[in-house]
Amino acid sequence: GSCSIINVKPGRIGGYLEARRIHDLARAHGVALWCGGMLETGIGRAANLALAALPGFTLPGDTSASRRYYATDITTPFELHEGHLDVPTGPGIGIDPIPDILEEVTTSTEWITL
C-alpha cells in the first residue's frame, strides 16, 4: 500500500524492456503509471510515446514537443496538437531519422559482425 503511482523513465531504469516489466507489474497490482522523459531526441521521444500509449499509463506524461528542447532534431519535429503528441504509427518505433541531419551529428560509427 505504499505506492499508488509509478513514474517510468526508461533512461533511468535500464531501457524499454525494464519499463515494460515495470508496466506489467504495476498493471497486475492496479498501480497507475506515467511516462517521464529526459530531453530525448525524436528517436527516444517516439519510443516514450509508444510506451505511454500502453494501457495503465493513465496519468499525463512529461513528453513534450521537440522544438521545446531542440532547434533541429534528428527526426521530423514532434508537435503538440491540442496539448497532446500523436503516437507515431509507422513500423518499429514509428519514425525514421532524417539521414542528412543524422550524418551531420554522427561522430563515429562501428559495424559489429555477428
Coordinates of C-alpha atoms in Angstrom, one line a residue:
G1 CA 0.0 0.0 0.0
S2 CA 3.0 2.3 -0.1
C3 CA 2.8 3.1 -3.8
S4 CA -0.1 4.4 -5.8
I5 CA 1.7 5.9 -8.9
I6 CA 4.9 5.0 -10.7
N7 CA 6.8 7.4 -12.9
V8 CA 8.6 5.3 -15.5
K9 CA 11.7 6.9 -17.1
P10 CA 13.2 4.4 -19.4
G11 CA 16.5 6.2 -19.5
R12 CA 16.9 5.8 -15.7
I13 CA 15.7 2.2 -15.3
G14 CA 17.6 0.2 -17.9
G15 CA 15.6 0.8 -21.0
Y16 CA 12.3 -0.2 -22.6
L17 CA 12.4 -3.9 -21.7
E18 CA 12.7 -2.9 -18.0
A19 CA 10.0 -0.3 -18.5
R20 CA 7.7 -2.9 -19.9
R21 CA 8.4 -5.2 -16.9
I22 CA 7.5 -2.4 -14.5
H23 CA 4.4 -1.7 -16.6
D24 CA 3.3 -5.3 -16.3
L25 CA 3.9 -5.5 -12.6
A26 CA 2.1 -2.2 -11.9
R27 CA -0.9 -3.3 -14.0
A28 CA -1.0 -6.6 -12.1
H29 CA -1.3 -4.6 -8.8
G30 CA -3.6 -1.8 -10.1
V31 CA -0.9 0.8 -9.7
A32 CA -1.2 3.9 -12.1
L33 CA 1.7 4.8 -14.3
W34 CA 3.0 7.8 -16.1
C35 CA 5.9 8.1 -18.6
G36 CA 8.7 10.6 -17.9
G37 CA 11.1 12.0 -20.5
M38 CA 14.6 13.1 -20.2
L39 CA 15.2 15.5 -23.1
E40 CA 15.2 12.7 -25.7
T41 CA 15.8 13.3 -29.4
G42 CA 12.9 12.3 -31.7
I43 CA 14.0 8.7 -31.6
G44 CA 13.7 8.4 -27.8
R45 CA 10.6 10.6 -27.8
A46 CA 8.9 8.2 -30.3
A47 CA 9.7 5.3 -28.1
N48 CA 8.4 7.1 -25.0
L49 CA 5.2 7.9 -26.7
A50 CA 4.7 4.2 -27.6
L51 CA 5.3 3.3 -24.0
A52 CA 3.0 6.0 -22.7
A53 CA 0.2 4.7 -25.0
L54 CA 0.2 1.3 -23.3
P55 CA -2.8 0.6 -21.1
G56 CA -2.1 1.5 -17.5
F57 CA -0.3 4.8 -18.3
T58 CA -3.3 6.8 -17.2
L59 CA -1.6 10.0 -16.0
P60 CA -0.2 12.7 -18.3
G61 CA 3.5 12.2 -19.0
D62 CA 6.1 14.9 -19.4
T63 CA 6.9 14.2 -23.1
S64 CA 6.6 17.5 -25.0
A65 CA 7.1 18.9 -28.4
S66 CA 10.7 18.5 -29.6
R67 CA 11.2 22.2 -30.5
R68 CA 10.9 23.0 -26.8
Y69 CA 14.4 21.4 -26.5
Y70 CA 16.0 21.3 -29.9
A71 CA 16.2 23.9 -32.7
T72 CA 17.0 20.9 -35.0
D73 CA 16.1 17.3 -34.2
I74 CA 17.3 14.2 -36.0
T75 CA 13.7 13.3 -36.8
T76 CA 10.7 15.2 -38.0
P77 CA 9.8 17.5 -35.1
F78 CA 7.1 16.3 -32.7
E79 CA 4.4 19.0 -32.4
L80 CA 1.7 19.4 -29.8
H81 CA -1.9 19.1 -31.1
E82 CA -4.4 20.5 -28.5
G83 CA -1.9 19.7 -25.8
H84 CA -1.1 16.2 -26.9
L85 CA 1.5 14.4 -29.0
D86 CA 0.4 11.9 -31.6
V87 CA 1.9 8.4 -31.2
P88 CA 3.8 7.5 -34.3
T89 CA 2.2 4.8 -36.4
G90 CA 5.0 3.6 -38.7
P91 CA 6.9 0.3 -38.3
G92 CA 9.3 -0.1 -35.4
I93 CA 9.2 2.9 -33.2
G94 CA 7.1 4.7 -35.8
I95 CA 9.6 7.2 -37.2
D96 CA 12.9 7.3 -39.0
P97 CA 15.8 9.7 -38.5
I98 CA 16.4 12.3 -41.2
P99 CA 19.5 10.9 -42.9
D100 CA 21.3 14.2 -43.7
I101 CA 20.8 15.5 -40.1
L102 CA 21.8 12.2 -38.6
E103 CA 25.0 12.1 -40.7
E104 CA 25.8 15.7 -39.7
V105 CA 25.6 15.0 -36.0
T106 CA 27.2 11.5 -36.1
T107 CA 30.8 11.5 -34.7
S108 CA 31.6 7.8 -35.4
T109 CA 30.0 4.5 -36.5
E110 CA 31.0 0.9 -35.9
W111 CA 29.7 -2.2 -37.6
I112 CA 29.7 -5.3 -35.5
T113 CA 29.7 -8.6 -37.3
L114 CA 27.6 -11.3 -35.8

